[in-house]
Short mmCIF file of C-alpha atoms and ligand atoms in Angstrom, two decimals:
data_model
loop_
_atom_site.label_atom_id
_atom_site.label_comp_id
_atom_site.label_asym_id
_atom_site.label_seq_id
_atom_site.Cartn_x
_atom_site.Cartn_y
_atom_site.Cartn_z
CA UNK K 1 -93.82 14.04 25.62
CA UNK K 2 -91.09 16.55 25.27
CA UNK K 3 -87.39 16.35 26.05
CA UNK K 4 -86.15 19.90 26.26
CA UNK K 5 -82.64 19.12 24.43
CA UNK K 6 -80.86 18.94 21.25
CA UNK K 7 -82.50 22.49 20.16
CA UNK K 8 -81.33 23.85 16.90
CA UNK K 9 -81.67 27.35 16.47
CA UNK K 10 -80.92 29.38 13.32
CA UNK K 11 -77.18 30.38 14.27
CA UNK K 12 -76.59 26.66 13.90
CA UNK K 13 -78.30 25.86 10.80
CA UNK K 14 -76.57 28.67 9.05
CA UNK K 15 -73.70 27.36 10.43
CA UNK K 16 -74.37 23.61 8.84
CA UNK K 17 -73.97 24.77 5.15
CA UNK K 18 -70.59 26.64 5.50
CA UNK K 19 -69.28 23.40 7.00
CA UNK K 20 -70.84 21.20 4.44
CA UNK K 21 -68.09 22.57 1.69
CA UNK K 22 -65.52 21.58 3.96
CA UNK K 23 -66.84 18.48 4.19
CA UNK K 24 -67.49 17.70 0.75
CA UNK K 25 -64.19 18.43 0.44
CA UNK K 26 -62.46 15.12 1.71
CA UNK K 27 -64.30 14.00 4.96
CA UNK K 28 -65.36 10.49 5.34
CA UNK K 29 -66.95 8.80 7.89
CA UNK K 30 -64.22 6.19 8.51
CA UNK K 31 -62.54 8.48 9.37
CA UNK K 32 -63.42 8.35 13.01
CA UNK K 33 -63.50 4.70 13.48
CA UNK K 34 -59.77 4.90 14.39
CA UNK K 35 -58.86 4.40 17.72
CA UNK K 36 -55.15 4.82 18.22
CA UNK K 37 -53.27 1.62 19.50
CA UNK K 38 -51.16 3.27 21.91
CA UNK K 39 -53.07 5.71 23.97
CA UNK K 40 -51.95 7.72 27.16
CA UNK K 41 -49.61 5.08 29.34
CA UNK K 42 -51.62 6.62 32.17
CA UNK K 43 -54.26 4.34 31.34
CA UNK K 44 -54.29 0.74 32.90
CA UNK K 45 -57.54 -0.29 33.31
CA UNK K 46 -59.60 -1.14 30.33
CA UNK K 47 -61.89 1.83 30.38
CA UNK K 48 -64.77 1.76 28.03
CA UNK K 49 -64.60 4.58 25.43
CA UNK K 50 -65.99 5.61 22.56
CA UNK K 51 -64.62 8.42 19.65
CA UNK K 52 -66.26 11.68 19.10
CA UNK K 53 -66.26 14.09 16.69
CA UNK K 54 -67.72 17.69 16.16
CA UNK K 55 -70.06 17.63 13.31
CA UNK K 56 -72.52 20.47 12.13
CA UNK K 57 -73.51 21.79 15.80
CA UNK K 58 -73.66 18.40 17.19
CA UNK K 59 -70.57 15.61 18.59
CA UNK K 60 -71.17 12.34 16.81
CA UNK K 61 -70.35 9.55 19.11
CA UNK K 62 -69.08 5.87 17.56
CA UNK K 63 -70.91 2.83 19.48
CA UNK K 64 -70.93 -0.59 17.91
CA UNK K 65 -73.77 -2.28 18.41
CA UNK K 66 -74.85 -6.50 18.17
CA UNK K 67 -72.65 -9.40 17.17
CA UNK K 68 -70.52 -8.87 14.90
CA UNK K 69 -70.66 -5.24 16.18
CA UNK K 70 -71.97 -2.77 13.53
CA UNK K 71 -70.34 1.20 13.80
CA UNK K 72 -72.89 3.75 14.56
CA UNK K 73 -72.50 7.27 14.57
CA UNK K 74 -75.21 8.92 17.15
CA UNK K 75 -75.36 12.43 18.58
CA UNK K 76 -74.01 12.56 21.64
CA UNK K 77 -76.84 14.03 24.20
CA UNK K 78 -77.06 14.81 27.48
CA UNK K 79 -80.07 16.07 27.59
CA UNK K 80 -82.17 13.11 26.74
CA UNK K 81 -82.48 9.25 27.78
CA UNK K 82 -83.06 6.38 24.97
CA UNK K 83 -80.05 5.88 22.72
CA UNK K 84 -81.26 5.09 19.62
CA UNK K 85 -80.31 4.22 16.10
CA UNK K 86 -82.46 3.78 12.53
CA UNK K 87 -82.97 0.47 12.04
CA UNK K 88 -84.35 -1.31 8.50
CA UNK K 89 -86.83 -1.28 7.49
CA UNK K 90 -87.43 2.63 8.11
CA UNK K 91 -89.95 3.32 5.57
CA UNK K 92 -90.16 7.39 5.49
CA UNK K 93 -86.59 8.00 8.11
CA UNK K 94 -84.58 10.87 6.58
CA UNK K 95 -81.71 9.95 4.58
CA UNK K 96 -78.93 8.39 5.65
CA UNK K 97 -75.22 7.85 4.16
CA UNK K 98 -74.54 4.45 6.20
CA UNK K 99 -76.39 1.52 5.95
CA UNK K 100 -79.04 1.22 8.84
CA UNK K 101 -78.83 -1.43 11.71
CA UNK K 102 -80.27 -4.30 10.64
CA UNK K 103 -81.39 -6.95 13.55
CA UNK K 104 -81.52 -9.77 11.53
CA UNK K 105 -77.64 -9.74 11.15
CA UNK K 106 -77.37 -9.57 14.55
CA UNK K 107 -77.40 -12.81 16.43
CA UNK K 108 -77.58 -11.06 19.70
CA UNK K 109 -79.89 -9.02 19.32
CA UNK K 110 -84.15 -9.34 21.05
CA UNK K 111 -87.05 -7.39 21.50
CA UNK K 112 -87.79 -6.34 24.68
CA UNK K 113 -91.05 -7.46 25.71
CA UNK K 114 -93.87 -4.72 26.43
CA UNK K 115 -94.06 -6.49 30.20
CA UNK K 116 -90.98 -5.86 30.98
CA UNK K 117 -89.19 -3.11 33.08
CA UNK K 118 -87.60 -1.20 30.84
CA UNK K 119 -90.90 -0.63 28.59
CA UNK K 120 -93.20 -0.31 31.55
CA UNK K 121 -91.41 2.22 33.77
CA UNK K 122 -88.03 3.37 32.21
CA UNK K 123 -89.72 4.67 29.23
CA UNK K 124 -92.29 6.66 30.14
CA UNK K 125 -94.09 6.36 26.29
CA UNK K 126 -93.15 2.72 25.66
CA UNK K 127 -96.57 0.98 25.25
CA UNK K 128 -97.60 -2.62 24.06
CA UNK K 129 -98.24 -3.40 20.38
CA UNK K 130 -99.96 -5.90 19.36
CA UNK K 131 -97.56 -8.65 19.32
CA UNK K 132 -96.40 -8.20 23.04
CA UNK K 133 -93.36 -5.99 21.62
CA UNK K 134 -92.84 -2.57 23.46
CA UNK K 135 -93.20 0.33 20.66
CA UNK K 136 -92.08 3.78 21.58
CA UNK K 137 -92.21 7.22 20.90
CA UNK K 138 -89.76 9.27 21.83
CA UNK K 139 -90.00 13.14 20.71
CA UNK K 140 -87.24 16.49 21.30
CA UNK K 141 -87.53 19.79 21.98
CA UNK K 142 -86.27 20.20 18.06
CA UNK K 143 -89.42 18.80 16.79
CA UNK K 144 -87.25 15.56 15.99
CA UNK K 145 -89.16 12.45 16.77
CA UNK K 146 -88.03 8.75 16.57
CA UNK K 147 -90.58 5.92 16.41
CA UNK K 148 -89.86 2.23 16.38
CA UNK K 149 -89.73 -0.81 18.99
CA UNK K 150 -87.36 -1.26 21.99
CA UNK K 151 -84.57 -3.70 21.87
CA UNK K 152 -81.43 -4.71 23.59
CA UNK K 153 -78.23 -6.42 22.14
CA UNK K 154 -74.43 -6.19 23.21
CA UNK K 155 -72.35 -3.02 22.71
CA UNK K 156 -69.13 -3.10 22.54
CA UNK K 157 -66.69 -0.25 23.60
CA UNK K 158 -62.92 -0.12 22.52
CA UNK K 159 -60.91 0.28 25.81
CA UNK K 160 -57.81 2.97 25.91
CA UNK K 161 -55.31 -0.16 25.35
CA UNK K 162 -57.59 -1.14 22.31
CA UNK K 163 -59.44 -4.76 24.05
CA UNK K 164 -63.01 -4.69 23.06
CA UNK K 165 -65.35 -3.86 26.09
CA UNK K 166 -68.77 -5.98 25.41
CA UNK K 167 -71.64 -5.05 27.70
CA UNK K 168 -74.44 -7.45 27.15
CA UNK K 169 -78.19 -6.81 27.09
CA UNK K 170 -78.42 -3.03 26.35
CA UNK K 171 -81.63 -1.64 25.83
CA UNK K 172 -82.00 0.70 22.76
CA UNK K 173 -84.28 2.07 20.73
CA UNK K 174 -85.22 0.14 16.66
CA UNK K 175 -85.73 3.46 15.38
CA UNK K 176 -88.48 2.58 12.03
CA UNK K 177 -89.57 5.76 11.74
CA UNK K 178 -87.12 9.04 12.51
CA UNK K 179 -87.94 12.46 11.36
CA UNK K 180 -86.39 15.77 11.89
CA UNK K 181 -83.89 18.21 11.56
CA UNK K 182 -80.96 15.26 11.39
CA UNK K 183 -78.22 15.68 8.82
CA UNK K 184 -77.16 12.46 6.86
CA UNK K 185 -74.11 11.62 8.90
CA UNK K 186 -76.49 11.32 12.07
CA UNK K 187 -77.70 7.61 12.60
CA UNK K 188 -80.00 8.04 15.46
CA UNK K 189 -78.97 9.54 19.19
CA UNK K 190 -77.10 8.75 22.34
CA UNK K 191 -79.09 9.37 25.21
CA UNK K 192 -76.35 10.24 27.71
CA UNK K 193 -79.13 11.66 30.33
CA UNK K 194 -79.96 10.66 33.89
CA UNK K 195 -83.02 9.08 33.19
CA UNK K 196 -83.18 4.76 33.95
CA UNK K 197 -83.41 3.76 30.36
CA UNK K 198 -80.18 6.30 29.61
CA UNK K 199 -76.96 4.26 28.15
CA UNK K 200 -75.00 5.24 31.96
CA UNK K 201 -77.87 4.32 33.69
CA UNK K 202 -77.48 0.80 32.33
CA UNK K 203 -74.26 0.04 31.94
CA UNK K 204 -73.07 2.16 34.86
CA UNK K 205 -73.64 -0.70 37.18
CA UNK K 206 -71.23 -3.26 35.67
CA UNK K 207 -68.44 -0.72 34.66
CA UNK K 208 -67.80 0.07 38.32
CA UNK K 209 -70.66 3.12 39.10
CA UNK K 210 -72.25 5.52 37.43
CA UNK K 211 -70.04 8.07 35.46
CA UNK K 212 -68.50 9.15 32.16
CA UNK K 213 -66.79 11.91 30.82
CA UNK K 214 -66.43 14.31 27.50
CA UNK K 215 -63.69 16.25 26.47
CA UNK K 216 -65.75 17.89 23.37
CA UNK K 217 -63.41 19.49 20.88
CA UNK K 218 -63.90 23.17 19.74
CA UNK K 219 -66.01 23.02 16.66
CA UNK K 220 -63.89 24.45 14.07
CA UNK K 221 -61.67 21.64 14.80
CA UNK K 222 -60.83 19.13 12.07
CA UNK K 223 -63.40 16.61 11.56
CA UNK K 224 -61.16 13.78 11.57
CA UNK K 225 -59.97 14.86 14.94
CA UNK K 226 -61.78 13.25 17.37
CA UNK K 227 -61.74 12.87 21.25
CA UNK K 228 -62.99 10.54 23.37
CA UNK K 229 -65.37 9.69 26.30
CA UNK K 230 -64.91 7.36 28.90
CA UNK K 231 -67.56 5.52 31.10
CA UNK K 232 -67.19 4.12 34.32
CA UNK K 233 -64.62 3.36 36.75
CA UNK K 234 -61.18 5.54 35.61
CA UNK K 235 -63.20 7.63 33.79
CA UNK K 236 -62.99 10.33 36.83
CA UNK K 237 -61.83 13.96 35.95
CA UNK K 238 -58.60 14.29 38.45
CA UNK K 239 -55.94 16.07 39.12
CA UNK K 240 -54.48 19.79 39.34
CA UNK K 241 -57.33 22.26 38.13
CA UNK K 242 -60.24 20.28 38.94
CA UNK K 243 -63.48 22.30 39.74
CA UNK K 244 -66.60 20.81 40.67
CA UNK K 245 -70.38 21.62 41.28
CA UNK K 246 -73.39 19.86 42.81
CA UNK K 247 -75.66 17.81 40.67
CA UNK K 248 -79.28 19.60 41.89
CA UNK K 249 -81.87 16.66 41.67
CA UNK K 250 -85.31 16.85 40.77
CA UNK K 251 -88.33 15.28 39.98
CA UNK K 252 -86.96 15.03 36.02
CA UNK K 253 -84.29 13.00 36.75
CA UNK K 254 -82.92 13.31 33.07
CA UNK K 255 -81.09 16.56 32.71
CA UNK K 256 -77.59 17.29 34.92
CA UNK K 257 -78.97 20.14 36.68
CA UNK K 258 -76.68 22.26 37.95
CA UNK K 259 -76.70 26.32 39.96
CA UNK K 260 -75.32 29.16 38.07
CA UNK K 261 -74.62 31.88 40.59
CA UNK K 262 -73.89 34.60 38.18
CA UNK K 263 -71.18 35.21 35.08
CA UNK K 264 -68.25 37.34 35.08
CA UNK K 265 -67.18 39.37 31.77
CA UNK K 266 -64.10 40.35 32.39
CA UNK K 267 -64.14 41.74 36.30
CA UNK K 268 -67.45 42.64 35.72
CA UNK K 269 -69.84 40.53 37.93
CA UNK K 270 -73.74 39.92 36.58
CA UNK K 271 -76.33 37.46 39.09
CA UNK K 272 -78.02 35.05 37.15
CA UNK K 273 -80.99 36.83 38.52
CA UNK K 274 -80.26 40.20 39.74
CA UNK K 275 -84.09 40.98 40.76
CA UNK K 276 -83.75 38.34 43.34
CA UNK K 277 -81.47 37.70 46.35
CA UNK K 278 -81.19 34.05 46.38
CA UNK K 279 -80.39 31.95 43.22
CA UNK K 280 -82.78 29.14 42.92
CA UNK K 281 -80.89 25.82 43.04
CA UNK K 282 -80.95 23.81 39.22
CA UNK K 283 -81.42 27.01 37.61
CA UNK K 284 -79.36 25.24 34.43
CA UNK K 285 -78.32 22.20 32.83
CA UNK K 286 -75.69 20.53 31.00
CA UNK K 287 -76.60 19.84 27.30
CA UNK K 288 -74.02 18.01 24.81
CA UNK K 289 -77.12 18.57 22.12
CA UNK K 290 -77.88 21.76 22.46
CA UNK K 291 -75.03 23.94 20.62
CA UNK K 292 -75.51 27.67 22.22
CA UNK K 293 -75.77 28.85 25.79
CA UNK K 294 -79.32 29.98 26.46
CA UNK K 295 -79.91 32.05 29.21
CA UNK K 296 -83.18 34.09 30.54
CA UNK K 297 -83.45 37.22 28.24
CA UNK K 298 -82.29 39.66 31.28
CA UNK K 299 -79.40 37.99 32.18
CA UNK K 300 -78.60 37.66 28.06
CA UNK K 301 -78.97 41.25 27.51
CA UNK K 302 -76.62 42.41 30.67
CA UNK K 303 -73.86 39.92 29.35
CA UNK K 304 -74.10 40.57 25.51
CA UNK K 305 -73.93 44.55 27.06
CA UNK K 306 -70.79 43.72 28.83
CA UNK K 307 -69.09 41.77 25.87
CA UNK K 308 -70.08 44.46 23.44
CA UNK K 309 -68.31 47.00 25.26
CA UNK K 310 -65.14 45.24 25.45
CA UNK K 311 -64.45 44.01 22.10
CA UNK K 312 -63.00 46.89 19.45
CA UNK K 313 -65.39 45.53 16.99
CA UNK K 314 -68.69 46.98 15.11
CA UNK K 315 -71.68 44.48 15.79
CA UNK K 316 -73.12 43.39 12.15
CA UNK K 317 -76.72 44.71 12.11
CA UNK K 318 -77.46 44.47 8.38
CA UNK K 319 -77.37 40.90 8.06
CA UNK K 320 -80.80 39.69 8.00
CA UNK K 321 -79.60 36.16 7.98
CA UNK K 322 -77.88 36.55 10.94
CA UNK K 323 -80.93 37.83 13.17
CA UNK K 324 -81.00 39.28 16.57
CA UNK K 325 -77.42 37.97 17.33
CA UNK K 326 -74.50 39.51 18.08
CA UNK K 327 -72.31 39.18 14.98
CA UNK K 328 -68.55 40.91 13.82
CA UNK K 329 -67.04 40.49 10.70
CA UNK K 330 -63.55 39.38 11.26
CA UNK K 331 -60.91 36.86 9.60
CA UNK K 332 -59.33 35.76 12.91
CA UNK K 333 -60.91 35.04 16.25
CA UNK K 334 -62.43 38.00 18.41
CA UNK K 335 -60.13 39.96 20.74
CA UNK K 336 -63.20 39.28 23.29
CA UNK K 337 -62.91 38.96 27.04
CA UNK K 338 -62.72 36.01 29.04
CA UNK K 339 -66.19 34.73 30.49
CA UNK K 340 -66.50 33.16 33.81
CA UNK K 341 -69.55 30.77 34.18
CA UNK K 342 -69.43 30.86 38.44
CA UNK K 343 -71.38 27.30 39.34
CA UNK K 344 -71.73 26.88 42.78
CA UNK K 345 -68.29 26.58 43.89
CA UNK K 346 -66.72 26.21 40.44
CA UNK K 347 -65.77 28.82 38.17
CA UNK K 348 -64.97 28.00 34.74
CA UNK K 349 -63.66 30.08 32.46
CA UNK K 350 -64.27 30.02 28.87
CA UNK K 351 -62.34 32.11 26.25
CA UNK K 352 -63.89 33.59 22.79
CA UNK K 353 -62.78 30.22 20.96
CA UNK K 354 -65.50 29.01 23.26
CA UNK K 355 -67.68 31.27 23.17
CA UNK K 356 -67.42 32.98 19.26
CA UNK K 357 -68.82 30.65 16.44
CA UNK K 358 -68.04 31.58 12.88
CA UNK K 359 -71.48 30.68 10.94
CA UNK K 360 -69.84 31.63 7.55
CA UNK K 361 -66.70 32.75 6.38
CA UNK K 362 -65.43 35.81 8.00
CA UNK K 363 -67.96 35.86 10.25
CA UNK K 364 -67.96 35.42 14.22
CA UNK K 365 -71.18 35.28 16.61
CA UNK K 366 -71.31 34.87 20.05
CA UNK K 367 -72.34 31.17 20.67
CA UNK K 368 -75.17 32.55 23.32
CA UNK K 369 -78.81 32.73 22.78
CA UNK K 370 -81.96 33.69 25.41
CA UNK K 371 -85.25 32.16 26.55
CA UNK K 372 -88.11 34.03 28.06
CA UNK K 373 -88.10 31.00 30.78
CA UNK K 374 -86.12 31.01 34.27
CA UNK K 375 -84.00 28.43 33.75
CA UNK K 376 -81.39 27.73 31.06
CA UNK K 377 -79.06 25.51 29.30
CA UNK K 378 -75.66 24.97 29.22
CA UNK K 379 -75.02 24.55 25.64
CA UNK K 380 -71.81 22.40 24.29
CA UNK K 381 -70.41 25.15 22.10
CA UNK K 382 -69.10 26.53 26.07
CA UNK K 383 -68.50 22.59 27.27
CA UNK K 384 -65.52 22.56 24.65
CA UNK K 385 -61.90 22.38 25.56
CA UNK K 386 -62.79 20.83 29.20
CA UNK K 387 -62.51 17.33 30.33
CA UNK K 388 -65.93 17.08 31.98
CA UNK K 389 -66.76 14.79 34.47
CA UNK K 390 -70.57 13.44 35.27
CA UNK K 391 -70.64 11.31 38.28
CA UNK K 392 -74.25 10.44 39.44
CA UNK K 393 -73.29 8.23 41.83
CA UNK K 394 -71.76 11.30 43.89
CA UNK K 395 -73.71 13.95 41.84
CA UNK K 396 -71.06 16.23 41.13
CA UNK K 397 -70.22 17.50 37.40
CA UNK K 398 -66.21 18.34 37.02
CA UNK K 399 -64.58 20.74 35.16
CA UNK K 400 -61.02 20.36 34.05
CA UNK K 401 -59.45 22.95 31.23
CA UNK K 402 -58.01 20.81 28.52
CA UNK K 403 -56.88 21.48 24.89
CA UNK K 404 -59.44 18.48 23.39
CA UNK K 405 -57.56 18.25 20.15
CA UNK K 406 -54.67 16.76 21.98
CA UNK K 407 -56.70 14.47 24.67
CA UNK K 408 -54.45 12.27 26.14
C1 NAG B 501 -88.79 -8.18 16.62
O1 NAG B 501 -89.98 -7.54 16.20
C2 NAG B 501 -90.06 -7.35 14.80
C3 NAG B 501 -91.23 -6.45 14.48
O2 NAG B 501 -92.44 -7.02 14.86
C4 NAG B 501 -90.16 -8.71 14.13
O3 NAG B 501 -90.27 -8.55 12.75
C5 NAG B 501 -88.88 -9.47 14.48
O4 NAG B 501 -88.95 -10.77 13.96
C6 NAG B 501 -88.66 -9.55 15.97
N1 NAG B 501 -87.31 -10.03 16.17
C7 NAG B 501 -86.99 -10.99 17.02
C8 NAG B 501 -85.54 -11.39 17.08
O5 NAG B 501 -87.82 -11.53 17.73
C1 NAG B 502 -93.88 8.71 11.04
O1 NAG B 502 -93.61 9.82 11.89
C2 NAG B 502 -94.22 11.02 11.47
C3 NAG B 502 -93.72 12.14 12.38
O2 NAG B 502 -93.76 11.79 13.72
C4 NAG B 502 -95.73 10.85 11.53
O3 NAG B 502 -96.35 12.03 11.06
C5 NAG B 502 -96.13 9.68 10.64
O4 NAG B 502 -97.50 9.42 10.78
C6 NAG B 502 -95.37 8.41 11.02
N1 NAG B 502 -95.63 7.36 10.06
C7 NAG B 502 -96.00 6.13 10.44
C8 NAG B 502 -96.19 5.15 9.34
O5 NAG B 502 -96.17 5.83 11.63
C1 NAG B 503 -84.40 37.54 23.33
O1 NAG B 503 -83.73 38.79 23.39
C2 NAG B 503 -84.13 39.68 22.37
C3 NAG B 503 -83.17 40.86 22.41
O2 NAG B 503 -82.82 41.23 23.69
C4 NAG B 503 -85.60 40.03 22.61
O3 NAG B 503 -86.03 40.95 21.62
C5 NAG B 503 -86.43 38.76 22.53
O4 NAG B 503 -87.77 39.02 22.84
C6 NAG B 503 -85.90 37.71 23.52
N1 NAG B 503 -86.56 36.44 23.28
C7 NAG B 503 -87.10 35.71 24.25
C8 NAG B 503 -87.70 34.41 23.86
O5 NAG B 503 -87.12 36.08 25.41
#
């Protein structure tokens, strides 16, 4: 089966190799093991966090896994379930700069039986093999598909004060065979989804309910800046400028589905669907892996319409490595409008650092794309710069403006 998430499209790989000189140039994955000693004094309980980065389109989240815990650096994702990570041997896995998880060094770490719950009915493609052991295949929207057998073992989280937070028993995928469009700083993916086997789902319950929040960093930020998000109780988004919006549920209970009336551009107001009087509830969701906004083509075309006709700017149309989008050259950031994304009952607002990605050098695109379907995705180029707040216990997603860089 399918996961509709962590979709790459060409904007984004264009964008990788421009950011691979920069990275060349000095960045090193220890880097973002650091986890400052004295964080915010506003913090007093020992909330579970983890570093993230921006990386190449995607936010690469630290989580040590097993005993002694082992760094690994997945992609955060919102839009899918199983956390995963490669694991030796991985005969055939693309190529990684870290060494892989091994279990053997682990003295905490199991198989999960194919009997058991979490093969049976939290994975819906778990099956048995043919020593009792649950093997799973777990496949994106990108074409990306891990393979391998589920396992649990502790994770440990580095709380705000710096005290290791163990949680015990955490079910995870052995990735032994992981193909797809992952670059070689990407050891496997955080499943960050609604979904039973997801990483909230299961430690949700012992971390004082079921919610976490991102502050995502803008992605031509530093590399070795990195912000953090926090699970569980205290992890709440609070305080003075706090929108939120109804969770919708469905049947899919993996995506954070959420109603988007309509988007301003400017003062200029455009209905998610304007050939219809009603705006069906869940018409988007949330997606940490997926980098660009995607909306149904009308709704696309009215907005890129609007921003076109407010920014001084001639479009780049001659670029055939640049496609259908809308492109200006320019050495600093548009002079574009502001964009309001009106949930139901929360408006957030997103400026062009937001919503303008610079693919290349002197280059800037708008960071939205369109899909001939009715619903769409909330892509994390537009989740940046807000503290955002998932609570499915009261299924409500919260929106806070915050400069990321400088998360408390
Ligand atoms: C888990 O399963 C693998 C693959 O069959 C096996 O090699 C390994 O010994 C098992 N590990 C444990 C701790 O049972
Ligand atoms: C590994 O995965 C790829 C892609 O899903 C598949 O084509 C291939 O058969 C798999 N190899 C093994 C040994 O299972
Ligand atoms: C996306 O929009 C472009 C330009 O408006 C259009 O040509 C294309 O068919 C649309 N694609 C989809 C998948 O709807």
């Amino acid at each position: 089966m399918s996961h509709p998430c962590f979709v790459i499209i060409p904007l984004f790989i264009i964008l990788q190799f421009s950011v691979i000189e920069f990275v060349n140039g000095g960045f090193s994955v220890n880097l973002i093991h650091k986890i400052p000693a004295s964080a915010s004094s506003l913090v007093s309980k020992d909330i579970p966090q983890s570093p993230t980065n921006a990386y190449l389109g995607h936010y690469l989240m630290e989580l040590n896994i097993g005993t002694p815990p082992v760094k690994i650096y997945g992609i955060a994702d919102t839009g899918s379930d199983l956390t995963w990570t490669s694991c030796v041997p991985c005969e055939g896995c693309y190529k990684q700069l870290n060494p892989l998880f091994d279990p053997t060094k682990s003295s905490t770490y199991s198989n999960i039986s194919c009997q058991s719950d979490q093969c049976l009915h939290w994975l819906d493609t778990g099956k048995c093999s043919s020593n009792n052991q649950c093997d799973y295949t777990y496949a994106y929207a990108s074409a990306s598909v891990t393979q391998g057998i589920l396992a649990q073992d502790t994770i440990t989280f580095i709380s705000a004060t710096g005290k290791p937070v163990p949680l015990q028993g955490v079910a995870f995928g052995c990735g032994h065979n992981d193909t797809g469009s992952f670059n070689d700083h990407e050891m496997g993916i955080i499943g960050l989804g609604g979904g039973p086997i997801s990483l909230i789902s299961q430690i949700g319950p012992s971390i004082g309910g079921k919610r976490f929040s991102q502050c995502l960093v803008p992605f031509h930020t530093d590399v070795s800046i990195t912000s953090k998000m926090s699970f569980g109780d205290g992890s709440e988004v609070t305080g003075d400028g706090v929108v939120s919006t109804p969770m919708v549920i469905k049947e899919d209970k993996t995506p954070y589905f959420v109603t988007l009336n309509g988007l301003s551009v400017g003062s200029t107001y455009l209905p998610y669907d304007s050939s219809s009087k009603s705006v069906s509830k869940g018409n988007m969701f949330l997606d940490s892996g997926t980098p660009p906004t995607i909306l149904p083509t009308k709704l696309y075309e009215e907005l890129v319409d609007q921003v076109k006709k407010m920014i001084a700017l001639t479009p780049i149309v001659d670029d055939p490595e640049l496609g259908n989008q809308l492109c200006y050259r320019t050495s600093t950031n548009v002079d574009g409008p502001t964009i309001t994304a009106h949930f139901e009952g929360a408006d957030v607002q997103l400026n062009p650092i937001q919503t303008f990605i610079s693919p290349k050098d002197g280059v800037l695109c708008f960071g939205f794309t369109n899909t001939s379907s009715d619903g769409g995705i909330y892509g994390n180029f537009a989740q940046s710069n807000y503290f955002i707040g998932f609570d499915l216990d009261r299924h409500t997603v919260s929106f806070k403006p915050q400069d990321c860089t400088k998360q408390q």
